[in-house]
Amino acid sequence: MMSEGSIDQQAAKLLKRANEENDDSAEKVQTNKRVKTEEQRTDDERKYPKKKVVLLMAYSGKGYYGMQRNTGTTQFRTIEDDLVTALIKSGCIPEDHGDEMKKMSFQRCARTDKGVSAAGQVVSLKVRLIEDIIEKINKHLPPQIRVLGLKRVTQGFNSKNNCDARTYSYMLPTVAFSQKDYDTTNIAAFRLEPETLQQVNRLFTFYKGTHNFHNFTSQKAASDPSARRYITEMSCGEPFLCSNCEFAVITVRGQSFMLHQIRKMIGLVIAIVKGYAKEEVMERSWGQEKVDVPKAPGLGLVLERVHFDRYNKRFGGDGLHERLEWDREEEAIKAFKEAHIYPTIVETECQEGSMVSWMSTLPIHDFEGTAGETRDNKDLKQDNADDGNDSD
């Protein structure tokens, strides 16, 4: 007869053996799944090899913390977060490329900051050229983000480095150009006089050419060569009515722009037109001393178009690659702006009054002062005043 102890030992051995067999079975299942996944991935890569392409994107930036993805954090949602998710779900890229974007050679042409929109953003990356690729990507994107075009490019193409110039627009209520004693409680009644529009455009012409824009960004020394930027165009168009308020659109084209540069360029001209600063401050702002330059709200800023003139000249006519121009997509671009970008700017401006609120901060700026500490303190106050409107 077996003792109680022997029976317990035998039962323990049997239980251990059963657990080991279960572990082995589970491991085999996991291994089989892994093998099937790898086989599926191999089949996909064989059927749809990865190719270097550019995607033409349009998006409304409201509710997003800019374009660029911050890998490892989900607290601040960006445009690229939603784009990468759509690329994975549509089968354009493997899932592991989402965490390491360098695996797909991803590069954006322009980094737009919090709240800033785009009608012609271009990103370069390697994707599987699946059938109906644009339709499948858009299926997994929210309505305020759209891929509007795709073109094959050379293997070494980089959308940021190959970009020759960028064109931005800035939509604002024309009351921004009213005199400083104007009653801003009745902005709907304001109409921009032709003489004032002429003054605005005359001031914008001063920006054309190459200047040292160290005062138009943050933490950039006057001696830093990267502060020198080349502006080719800048002007304000004719005013128009929208939701009973008068608006206008400023257009600026340059080789590249620093953080907040465009908003500060516009902010300084507004300060001069309103009578807070003298014209000579523009010339002084390009010198070695620090000048207090106000930063206009980010709401109306839109990346309109990016330009690849050198690439088009070299590869556009080689018979293998298309020119990076989007004439066929113009109607889709226009429709997206009218449906998602312009209404958001107008509605937000009318409801929240970001421009009028910002205008009330102009008196705190010292346009005659040159001390760095003074300028930094004013910037801090202004940053607090228009918090939530960060942009390029």
mmCIF file of C-alpha atoms in Angstrom:
data_model
loop_
_atom_site.group_PDB
_atom_site.id
_atom_site.type_symbol
_atom_site.label_atom_id
_atom_site.label_comp_id
_atom_site.label_asym_id
_atom_site.label_seq_id
_atom_site.Cartn_x
_atom_site.Cartn_y
_atom_site.Cartn_z
ATOM 1 C CA MET A 1 0.000 0.000 0.000
ATOM 2 C CA MET A 2 1.212 3.525 -0.856
ATOM 3 C CA SER A 3 1.566 6.068 1.898
ATOM 4 C CA GLU A 4 -0.190 9.443 1.830
ATOM 5 C CA GLY A 5 3.141 11.121 1.197
ATOM 6 C CA SER A 6 3.857 8.967 -1.871
ATOM 7 C CA ILE A 7 0.434 9.740 -3.334
ATOM 8 C CA ASP A 8 0.981 13.494 -2.859
ATOM 9 C CA GLN A 9 4.396 13.294 -4.544
ATOM 10 C CA GLN A 10 2.975 11.382 -7.497
ATOM 11 C CA ALA A 11 0.096 13.852 -7.884
ATOM 12 C CA ALA A 12 2.573 16.740 -7.812
ATOM 13 C CA LYS A 13 4.667 15.073 -10.536
ATOM 14 C CA LEU A 14 1.611 14.537 -12.721
ATOM 15 C CA LEU A 15 0.500 18.192 -12.234
ATOM 16 C CA LYS A 16 3.981 19.467 -13.063
ATOM 17 C CA ARG A 17 4.099 17.330 -16.208
ATOM 18 C CA ALA A 18 0.660 18.633 -17.299
ATOM 19 C CA ASN A 19 1.759 22.258 -16.744
ATOM 20 C CA GLU A 20 4.933 21.694 -18.747
ATOM 21 C CA GLU A 21 2.917 20.173 -21.589
ATOM 22 C CA ASN A 22 0.539 23.184 -21.508
ATOM 23 C CA ASP A 23 3.510 25.573 -21.564
ATOM 24 C CA ASP A 24 4.982 23.686 -24.515
ATOM 25 C CA SER A 25 1.647 23.864 -26.358
ATOM 26 C CA ALA A 26 1.289 27.589 -25.691
ATOM 27 C CA GLU A 27 4.849 28.191 -26.874
ATOM 28 C CA LYS A 28 4.179 26.214 -30.042
ATOM 29 C CA VAL A 29 1.031 28.270 -30.702
ATOM 30 C CA GLN A 30 2.992 31.510 -30.221
ATOM 31 C CA THR A 31 5.774 30.224 -32.481
ATOM 32 C CA ASN A 32 3.269 29.204 -35.173
ATOM 33 C CA LYS A 33 1.622 32.643 -34.957
ATOM 34 C CA ARG A 34 5.022 34.318 -35.279
ATOM 35 C CA VAL A 35 5.934 32.180 -38.269
ATOM 36 C CA LYS A 36 2.581 32.905 -39.939
ATOM 37 C CA THR A 37 2.981 36.637 -39.304
ATOM 38 C CA GLU A 38 6.505 36.609 -40.731
ATOM 39 C CA GLU A 39 5.320 34.563 -43.723
ATOM 40 C CA GLN A 40 2.451 37.025 -44.280
ATOM 41 C CA ARG A 41 4.873 39.947 -44.018
ATOM 42 C CA THR A 42 7.233 38.261 -46.490
ATOM 43 C CA ASP A 43 4.346 37.640 -48.906
ATOM 44 C CA ASP A 44 3.219 41.282 -48.602
ATOM 45 C CA GLU A 45 6.744 42.556 -49.178
ATOM 46 C CA ARG A 46 7.126 40.264 -52.175
ATOM 47 C CA LYS A 47 3.786 41.340 -53.648
ATOM 48 C CA TYR A 48 4.118 45.008 -52.678
ATOM 49 C CA PRO A 49 7.821 45.930 -52.378
ATOM 50 C CA LYS A 50 8.544 49.152 -50.495
ATOM 51 C CA LYS A 51 9.118 52.192 -52.686
ATOM 52 C CA LYS A 52 10.132 55.780 -51.911
ATOM 53 C CA VAL A 53 7.194 58.148 -52.404
ATOM 54 C CA VAL A 54 5.912 61.549 -51.370
ATOM 55 C CA LEU A 55 2.425 62.132 -49.996
ATOM 56 C CA LEU A 56 0.626 65.444 -50.483
ATOM 57 C CA MET A 57 -1.275 66.189 -47.264
ATOM 58 C CA ALA A 58 -3.845 68.711 -46.115
ATOM 59 C CA TYR A 59 -5.035 69.133 -42.554
ATOM 60 C CA SER A 60 -6.741 71.465 -40.112
ATOM 61 C CA GLY A 61 -4.420 71.833 -37.146
ATOM 62 C CA LYS A 62 -7.052 72.696 -34.545
ATOM 63 C CA GLY A 63 -6.929 70.234 -31.660
ATOM 64 C CA TYR A 64 -3.475 68.915 -32.600
ATOM 65 C CA TYR A 65 -0.115 69.640 -30.996
ATOM 66 C CA GLY A 66 1.570 70.255 -34.318
ATOM 67 C CA MET A 67 2.750 68.025 -37.142
ATOM 68 C CA GLN A 68 5.769 66.230 -35.719
ATOM 69 C CA ARG A 69 5.301 62.980 -33.835
ATOM 70 C CA ASN A 70 6.611 62.616 -30.278
ATOM 71 C CA THR A 71 7.330 58.894 -30.095
ATOM 72 C CA GLY A 72 6.621 57.377 -26.702
ATOM 73 C CA THR A 73 3.933 59.819 -25.565
ATOM 74 C CA THR A 74 0.207 59.807 -26.282
ATOM 75 C CA GLN A 75 -0.598 62.848 -24.154
ATOM 76 C CA PHE A 76 -0.147 65.344 -26.990
ATOM 77 C CA ARG A 77 -1.733 64.106 -30.221
ATOM 78 C CA THR A 78 -0.066 65.239 -33.447
ATOM 79 C CA ILE A 79 -0.909 64.986 -37.145
ATOM 80 C CA GLU A 80 1.800 62.361 -37.631
ATOM 81 C CA ASP A 81 0.325 60.196 -34.858
ATOM 82 C CA ASP A 82 -2.892 59.819 -36.856
ATOM 83 C CA LEU A 83 -1.010 59.462 -40.160
ATOM 84 C CA VAL A 84 1.231 56.641 -38.897
ATOM 85 C CA THR A 85 -1.775 54.818 -37.416
ATOM 86 C CA ALA A 86 -3.534 55.040 -40.795
ATOM 87 C CA LEU A 87 -0.432 53.817 -42.640
ATOM 88 C CA ILE A 88 -0.232 50.735 -40.391
ATOM 89 C CA LYS A 89 -3.967 49.950 -40.501
ATOM 90 C CA SER A 90 -4.042 50.276 -44.303
ATOM 91 C CA GLY A 91 -1.085 47.889 -44.645
ATOM 92 C CA CYS A 92 1.283 50.451 -46.170
ATOM 93 C CA ILE A 93 3.967 49.938 -43.533
ATOM 94 C CA PRO A 94 4.771 47.166 -40.999
ATOM 95 C CA GLU A 95 3.561 47.762 -37.455
ATOM 96 C CA ASP A 96 7.084 48.071 -36.006
ATOM 97 C CA HIS A 97 7.768 51.068 -38.287
ATOM 98 C CA GLY A 98 5.369 53.122 -36.187
ATOM 99 C CA ASP A 99 7.744 53.319 -33.235
ATOM 100 C CA GLU A 100 10.882 53.738 -35.349
ATOM 101 C CA MET A 101 9.981 56.061 -38.184
ATOM 102 C CA LYS A 102 13.532 56.033 -39.533
ATOM 103 C CA LYS A 103 12.806 52.468 -40.712
ATOM 104 C CA MET A 104 10.529 53.956 -43.378
ATOM 105 C CA SER A 105 12.875 56.928 -44.021
ATOM 106 C CA PHE A 106 10.112 59.322 -42.948
ATOM 107 C CA GLN A 107 10.657 63.060 -43.345
ATOM 108 C CA ARG A 108 8.249 65.997 -43.326
ATOM 109 C CA CYS A 109 8.865 69.035 -45.514
ATOM 110 C CA ALA A 110 7.844 71.584 -42.896
ATOM 111 C CA ARG A 111 7.177 71.235 -39.189
ATOM 112 C CA THR A 112 3.988 73.051 -38.314
ATOM 113 C CA ASP A 113 3.316 73.743 -34.664
ATOM 114 C CA LYS A 114 0.250 73.614 -32.442
ATOM 115 C CA GLY A 115 -2.959 74.736 -34.153
ATOM 116 C CA VAL A 116 -1.328 75.467 -37.532
ATOM 117 C CA SER A 117 -2.984 74.034 -40.661
ATOM 118 C CA ALA A 118 -1.648 72.942 -44.038
ATOM 119 C CA ALA A 119 -3.047 72.735 -47.543
ATOM 120 C CA GLY A 120 0.143 71.503 -49.217
ATOM 121 C CA GLN A 121 2.327 69.622 -46.744
ATOM 122 C CA VAL A 122 4.609 66.999 -48.331
ATOM 123 C CA VAL A 123 6.136 64.018 -46.528
ATOM 124 C CA SER A 124 8.591 61.478 -47.970
ATOM 125 C CA LEU A 125 8.719 57.844 -46.883
ATOM 126 C CA LYS A 126 9.002 54.229 -48.038
ATOM 127 C CA VAL A 127 5.672 52.410 -48.321
ATOM 128 C CA ARG A 128 4.228 49.254 -49.819
ATOM 129 C CA LEU A 129 2.490 50.397 -52.975
ATOM 130 C CA ILE A 130 -0.773 48.588 -52.311
ATOM 131 C CA GLU A 131 -3.789 48.963 -54.583
ATOM 132 C CA ASP A 132 -5.981 52.029 -54.022
ATOM 133 C CA ILE A 133 -3.399 53.252 -51.532
ATOM 134 C CA ILE A 134 -4.695 56.826 -51.078
ATOM 135 C CA GLU A 135 -8.272 55.660 -50.571
ATOM 136 C CA LYS A 136 -7.183 53.049 -48.022
ATOM 137 C CA ILE A 137 -5.040 55.510 -46.036
ATOM 138 C CA ASN A 138 -7.823 58.100 -45.937
ATOM 139 C CA LYS A 139 -10.282 55.447 -44.732
ATOM 140 C CA HIS A 140 -8.354 55.377 -41.447
ATOM 141 C CA LEU A 141 -7.877 59.170 -41.113
ATOM 142 C CA PRO A 142 -10.252 61.686 -39.488
ATOM 143 C CA PRO A 143 -12.022 64.086 -41.919
ATOM 144 C CA GLN A 144 -9.721 66.988 -40.953
ATOM 145 C CA ILE A 145 -6.647 65.127 -42.278
ATOM 146 C CA ARG A 146 -6.411 63.987 -45.884
ATOM 147 C CA VAL A 147 -3.829 62.521 -48.254
ATOM 148 C CA LEU A 148 -4.566 64.211 -51.591
ATOM 149 C CA GLY A 149 -1.750 62.914 -53.791
ATOM 150 C CA LEU A 150 1.138 60.455 -54.140
ATOM 151 C CA LYS A 151 4.180 60.390 -56.420
ATOM 152 C CA ARG A 152 7.248 58.155 -56.751
ATOM 153 C CA VAL A 153 10.577 59.865 -56.070
ATOM 154 C CA THR A 154 14.273 58.943 -56.146
ATOM 155 C CA GLN A 155 15.613 56.652 -53.414
ATOM 156 C CA GLY A 156 17.688 59.434 -51.869
ATOM 157 C CA PHE A 157 14.888 61.996 -51.840
ATOM 158 C CA ASN A 158 14.324 63.865 -48.569
ATOM 159 C CA SER A 159 11.307 66.182 -48.490
ATOM 160 C CA LYS A 160 12.964 68.597 -46.047
ATOM 161 C CA ASN A 161 16.423 68.787 -47.619
ATOM 162 C CA ASN A 162 15.185 68.845 -51.220
ATOM 163 C CA CYS A 163 12.707 71.665 -50.577
ATOM 164 C CA ASP A 164 13.766 74.997 -52.128
ATOM 165 C CA ALA A 165 11.056 77.221 -50.660
ATOM 166 C CA ARG A 166 7.862 77.262 -48.624
ATOM 167 C CA THR A 167 4.761 79.417 -49.059
ATOM 168 C CA TYR A 168 2.550 80.244 -46.078
ATOM 169 C CA SER A 169 -0.665 82.222 -45.828
ATOM 170 C CA TYR A 170 -2.031 84.020 -42.783
ATOM 171 C CA MET A 171 -5.748 84.798 -42.562
ATOM 172 C CA LEU A 172 -6.670 87.559 -40.114
ATOM 173 C CA PRO A 173 -9.517 89.973 -39.355
ATOM 174 C CA THR A 174 -8.662 93.357 -40.850
ATOM 175 C CA VAL A 175 -9.425 95.034 -37.508
ATOM 176 C CA ALA A 176 -5.841 94.036 -36.703
ATOM 177 C CA PHE A 177 -4.787 97.057 -38.811
ATOM 178 C CA SER A 178 -7.095 99.518 -37.031
ATOM 179 C CA GLN A 179 -5.627 102.421 -35.054
ATOM 180 C CA LYS A 180 -4.825 101.640 -31.428
ATOM 181 C CA ASP A 181 -7.705 103.761 -30.131
ATOM 182 C CA TYR A 182 -10.335 101.906 -32.217
ATOM 183 C CA ASP A 183 -13.215 100.347 -30.246
ATOM 184 C CA THR A 184 -12.592 96.610 -30.716
ATOM 185 C CA THR A 185 -15.973 95.674 -29.227
ATOM 186 C CA ASN A 186 -17.448 96.356 -32.679
ATOM 187 C CA ILE A 187 -15.045 94.557 -35.016
ATOM 188 C CA ALA A 188 -17.842 93.695 -37.495
ATOM 189 C CA ALA A 189 -18.155 97.378 -38.400
ATOM 190 C CA PHE A 190 -14.459 97.821 -39.271
ATOM 191 C CA ARG A 191 -13.446 98.188 -42.918
ATOM 192 C CA LEU A 192 -9.857 98.411 -44.108
ATOM 193 C CA GLU A 193 -9.130 101.641 -46.000
ATOM 194 C CA PRO A 194 -7.188 101.318 -49.321
ATOM 195 C CA GLU A 195 -4.514 103.690 -47.979
ATOM 196 C CA THR A 196 -3.935 101.459 -44.954
ATOM 197 C CA LEU A 197 -3.646 98.363 -47.165
ATOM 198 C CA GLN A 198 -1.038 100.207 -49.247
ATOM 199 C CA GLN A 199 0.900 101.039 -46.077
ATOM 200 C CA VAL A 200 0.756 97.396 -44.960
ATOM 201 C CA ASN A 201 2.102 96.145 -48.288
ATOM 202 C CA ARG A 202 4.809 98.827 -48.374
ATOM 203 C CA LEU A 203 6.016 97.624 -44.964
ATOM 204 C CA PHE A 204 5.921 93.974 -46.069
ATOM 205 C CA THR A 205 8.225 94.762 -49.014
ATOM 206 C CA PHE A 206 10.974 95.677 -46.513
ATOM 207 C CA TYR A 207 11.186 92.003 -45.550
ATOM 208 C CA LYS A 208 12.132 90.918 -49.072
ATOM 209 C CA GLY A 209 15.706 89.775 -49.585
ATOM 210 C CA THR A 210 18.148 88.335 -47.047
ATOM 211 C CA HIS A 211 18.062 89.648 -43.479
ATOM 212 C CA ASN A 212 19.210 88.609 -40.035
ATOM 213 C CA PHE A 213 15.977 87.505 -38.367
ATOM 214 C CA HIS A 214 17.475 86.651 -34.953
ATOM 215 C CA ASN A 215 14.889 88.930 -33.283
ATOM 216 C CA PHE A 216 12.050 87.039 -34.981
ATOM 217 C CA THR A 217 12.551 83.738 -33.180
ATOM 218 C CA SER A 218 13.660 82.589 -29.733
ATOM 219 C CA GLN A 219 17.089 81.687 -28.380
ATOM 220 C CA LYS A 220 18.955 82.708 -31.533
ATOM 221 C CA ALA A 221 22.053 84.906 -31.296
ATOM 222 C CA ALA A 222 22.676 87.708 -33.795
ATOM 223 C CA SER A 223 25.979 86.036 -34.693
ATOM 224 C CA ASP A 224 24.287 82.735 -35.604
ATOM 225 C CA PRO A 225 24.525 82.286 -39.416
ATOM 226 C CA SER A 226 21.275 80.271 -39.434
ATOM 227 C CA ALA A 227 19.367 83.432 -38.443
ATOM 228 C CA ARG A 228 19.898 84.818 -41.954
ATOM 229 C CA ARG A 229 16.831 83.991 -44.036
ATOM 230 C CA TYR A 230 15.832 84.795 -47.621
ATOM 231 C CA ILE A 231 12.299 86.106 -48.284
ATOM 232 C CA THR A 232 11.102 86.346 -51.901
ATOM 233 C CA GLU A 233 7.485 87.491 -51.528
ATOM 234 C CA MET A 234 5.228 89.009 -48.880
ATOM 235 C CA SER A 235 1.961 90.859 -49.406
ATOM 236 C CA CYS A 236 -1.594 91.273 -48.134
ATOM 237 C CA GLY A 237 -4.521 90.658 -50.487
ATOM 238 C CA GLU A 238 -7.765 92.580 -50.858
ATOM 239 C CA PRO A 239 -10.171 92.318 -47.896
ATOM 240 C CA PHE A 240 -13.358 90.235 -48.063
ATOM 241 C CA LEU A 241 -16.389 89.637 -45.849
ATOM 242 C CA CYS A 242 -16.899 86.372 -44.005
ATOM 243 C CA SER A 243 -19.506 85.814 -41.249
ATOM 244 C CA ASN A 244 -20.169 89.582 -41.196
ATOM 245 C CA CYS A 245 -16.525 90.338 -40.386
ATOM 246 C CA GLU A 246 -13.864 91.586 -42.773
ATOM 247 C CA PHE A 247 -10.824 89.358 -43.297
ATOM 248 C CA ALA A 248 -7.694 89.456 -45.442
ATOM 249 C CA VAL A 249 -5.009 86.925 -46.358
ATOM 250 C CA ILE A 250 -1.275 87.615 -46.118
ATOM 251 C CA THR A 251 1.013 85.486 -48.324
ATOM 252 C CA VAL A 252 4.720 84.979 -47.663
ATOM 253 C CA ARG A 253 7.258 82.863 -49.539
ATOM 254 C CA GLY A 254 10.767 82.196 -48.325
ATOM 255 C CA GLN A 255 13.556 79.668 -48.543
ATOM 256 C CA SER A 256 12.828 78.498 -44.995
ATOM 257 C CA PHE A 257 11.447 79.908 -41.761
ATOM 258 C CA MET A 258 12.434 79.690 -38.114
ATOM 259 C CA LEU A 259 10.069 78.999 -35.230
ATOM 260 C CA HIS A 260 7.571 81.889 -34.846
ATOM 261 C CA GLN A 261 9.327 83.921 -37.576
ATOM 262 C CA ILE A 262 6.256 84.547 -39.753
ATOM 263 C CA ARG A 263 4.055 85.421 -36.791
ATOM 264 C CA LYS A 264 6.631 87.929 -35.539
ATOM 265 C CA MET A 265 7.051 89.445 -39.015
ATOM 266 C CA ILE A 266 3.306 90.036 -39.145
ATOM 267 C CA GLY A 267 3.132 91.111 -35.494
ATOM 268 C CA LEU A 268 5.718 93.865 -35.981
ATOM 269 C CA VAL A 269 3.953 95.298 -39.049
ATOM 270 C CA ILE A 270 0.641 95.331 -37.145
ATOM 271 C CA ALA A 271 2.330 97.181 -34.255
ATOM 272 C CA ILE A 272 3.671 99.821 -36.679
ATOM 273 C CA VAL A 273 0.363 100.290 -38.530
ATOM 274 C CA LYS A 274 -1.536 100.623 -35.230
ATOM 275 C CA GLY A 275 0.895 103.309 -34.045
ATOM 276 C CA TYR A 276 2.695 101.435 -31.248
ATOM 277 C CA ALA A 277 6.062 101.375 -33.047
ATOM 278 C CA LYS A 278 7.947 103.468 -35.585
ATOM 279 C CA GLU A 279 9.005 102.176 -39.002
ATOM 280 C CA GLU A 280 12.688 102.418 -38.136
ATOM 281 C CA VAL A 281 12.285 99.487 -35.712
ATOM 282 C CA MET A 282 12.238 97.128 -38.717
ATOM 283 C CA GLU A 283 15.724 98.141 -39.804
ATOM 284 C CA ARG A 284 16.929 98.018 -36.204
ATOM 285 C CA SER A 285 15.512 94.508 -35.726
ATOM 286 C CA TRP A 286 17.950 93.142 -38.317
ATOM 287 C CA GLY A 287 20.955 94.607 -36.510
ATOM 288 C CA GLN A 288 23.014 93.187 -33.653
ATOM 289 C CA GLU A 289 20.916 94.521 -30.777
ATOM 290 C CA LYS A 290 17.892 92.739 -29.321
ATOM 291 C CA VAL A 291 14.540 94.245 -30.237
ATOM 292 C CA ASP A 292 11.180 93.476 -28.652
ATOM 293 C CA VAL A 293 9.137 91.954 -31.512
ATOM 294 C CA PRO A 294 5.509 90.907 -30.805
ATOM 295 C CA LYS A 295 4.254 87.521 -31.986
ATOM 296 C CA ALA A 296 0.842 87.435 -33.713
ATOM 297 C CA PRO A 297 -1.576 84.560 -32.891
ATOM 298 C CA GLY A 298 -1.042 81.244 -34.653
ATOM 299 C CA LEU A 299 -4.678 80.593 -35.587
ATOM 300 C CA GLY A 300 -4.631 81.928 -39.159
ATOM 301 C CA LEU A 301 -1.304 80.428 -40.262
ATOM 302 C CA VAL A 302 -1.483 77.854 -43.090
ATOM 303 C CA LEU A 303 1.299 76.038 -44.955
ATOM 304 C CA GLU A 304 0.055 76.571 -48.505
ATOM 305 C CA ARG A 305 2.704 75.035 -50.720
ATOM 306 C CA VAL A 306 6.236 73.654 -50.763
ATOM 307 C CA HIS A 307 8.525 74.035 -53.763
ATOM 308 C CA PHE A 308 11.024 71.593 -55.321
ATOM 309 C CA ASP A 309 12.428 73.592 -58.231
ATOM 310 C CA ARG A 310 15.930 72.049 -58.244
ATOM 311 C CA TYR A 311 14.595 68.492 -57.967
ATOM 312 C CA ASN A 312 12.110 69.128 -60.782
ATOM 313 C CA LYS A 313 14.841 70.525 -63.006
ATOM 314 C CA ARG A 314 17.138 67.548 -62.404
ATOM 315 C CA PHE A 315 14.704 64.634 -62.305
ATOM 316 C CA GLY A 316 11.363 65.951 -63.584
ATOM 317 C CA GLY A 317 12.236 65.338 -67.220
ATOM 318 C CA ASP A 318 14.249 62.120 -66.956
ATOM 319 C CA GLY A 319 11.361 59.941 -68.100
ATOM 320 C CA LEU A 320 11.349 57.966 -64.848
ATOM 321 C CA HIS A 321 10.091 60.466 -62.271
ATOM 322 C CA GLU A 322 7.244 62.952 -62.151
ATOM 323 C CA ARG A 323 7.655 66.626 -61.397
ATOM 324 C CA LEU A 324 6.648 67.439 -57.831
ATOM 325 C CA GLU A 325 3.835 69.755 -58.820
ATOM 326 C CA TRP A 326 0.189 69.280 -57.933
ATOM 327 C CA ASP A 327 -1.871 70.920 -60.676
ATOM 328 C CA ARG A 328 -4.253 67.952 -60.908
ATOM 329 C CA GLU A 329 -4.869 68.134 -57.155
ATOM 330 C CA GLU A 330 -5.661 71.876 -57.080
ATOM 331 C CA GLU A 331 -9.430 71.365 -56.993
ATOM 332 C CA ALA A 332 -9.141 68.894 -54.098
ATOM 333 C CA ILE A 333 -6.845 71.293 -52.231
ATOM 334 C CA LYS A 334 -9.273 74.187 -52.727
ATOM 335 C CA ALA A 335 -12.237 72.060 -51.628
ATOM 336 C CA PHE A 336 -10.428 70.938 -48.464
ATOM 337 C CA LYS A 337 -9.509 74.514 -47.506
ATOM 338 C CA GLU A 338 -13.080 75.691 -47.988
ATOM 339 C CA ALA A 339 -14.493 72.765 -46.016
ATOM 340 C CA HIS A 340 -12.019 72.421 -43.140
ATOM 341 C CA ILE A 341 -9.430 75.224 -42.888
ATOM 342 C CA TYR A 342 -11.155 78.555 -43.591
ATOM 343 C CA PRO A 343 -14.341 77.812 -41.589
ATOM 344 C CA THR A 344 -12.247 76.746 -38.580
ATOM 345 C CA ILE A 345 -10.207 79.958 -38.675
ATOM 346 C CA VAL A 346 -13.266 82.207 -39.072
ATOM 347 C CA GLU A 347 -15.426 80.426 -36.477
ATOM 348 C CA THR A 348 -12.631 80.244 -33.906
ATOM 349 C CA GLU A 349 -11.729 83.895 -34.430
ATOM 350 C CA CYS A 350 -15.357 85.012 -34.107
ATOM 351 C CA GLN A 351 -15.968 82.879 -31.000
ATOM 352 C CA GLU A 352 -12.655 83.275 -29.162
ATOM 353 C CA GLY A 353 -11.341 86.591 -30.515
ATOM 354 C CA SER A 354 -7.679 85.558 -30.454
ATOM 355 C CA MET A 355 -6.567 88.545 -32.568
ATOM 356 C CA VAL A 356 -8.404 91.156 -30.472
ATOM 357 C CA SER A 357 -7.110 89.520 -27.296
ATOM 358 C CA TRP A 358 -3.549 89.606 -28.644
ATOM 359 C CA MET A 359 -3.905 93.247 -29.713
ATOM 360 C CA SER A 360 -4.536 94.173 -26.083
ATOM 361 C CA THR A 361 -1.007 92.917 -25.218
ATOM 362 C CA LEU A 362 0.763 95.283 -27.640
ATOM 363 C CA PRO A 363 1.078 98.166 -25.122
ATOM 364 C CA ILE A 364 3.276 95.994 -22.848
ATOM 365 C CA HIS A 365 5.978 95.820 -25.536
ATOM 366 C CA ASP A 366 8.882 98.238 -25.381
ATOM 367 C CA PHE A 367 9.744 98.963 -29.008
ATOM 368 C CA GLU A 368 12.427 101.469 -28.024
ATOM 369 C CA GLY A 369 14.184 99.164 -25.545
ATOM 370 C CA THR A 370 17.161 97.033 -26.516
ATOM 371 C CA ALA A 371 17.973 95.114 -23.319
ATOM 372 C CA GLY A 372 17.788 91.343 -23.746
ATOM 373 C CA GLU A 373 16.220 90.899 -20.309
ATOM 374 C CA THR A 374 13.419 93.321 -21.167
ATOM 375 C CA ARG A 375 12.694 91.555 -24.443
ATOM 376 C CA ASP A 376 12.629 88.130 -22.788
ATOM 377 C CA ASN A 377 10.248 89.311 -20.065
ATOM 378 C CA LYS A 378 7.891 90.769 -22.652
ATOM 379 C CA ASP A 379 8.046 87.567 -24.701
ATOM 380 C CA LEU A 380 7.124 85.580 -21.613
ATOM 381 C CA LYS A 381 4.092 87.792 -20.961
ATOM 382 C CA GLN A 382 3.034 87.525 -24.575
ATOM 383 C CA ASP A 383 3.500 83.745 -24.634
ATOM 384 C CA ASN A 384 1.175 83.542 -21.655
ATOM 385 C CA ALA A 385 -1.321 85.840 -23.364
ATOM 386 C CA ASP A 386 -1.613 83.759 -26.529
ATOM 387 C CA ASP A 387 -0.918 80.340 -25.025
ATOM 388 C CA GLY A 388 -2.274 77.623 -27.286
ATOM 389 C CA ASN A 389 -1.439 79.397 -30.534
ATOM 390 C CA ASP A 390 2.093 78.111 -31.137
ATOM 391 C CA SER A 391 3.116 77.934 -34.775
ATOM 392 C CA ASP A 392 6.009 78.240 -37.190
#
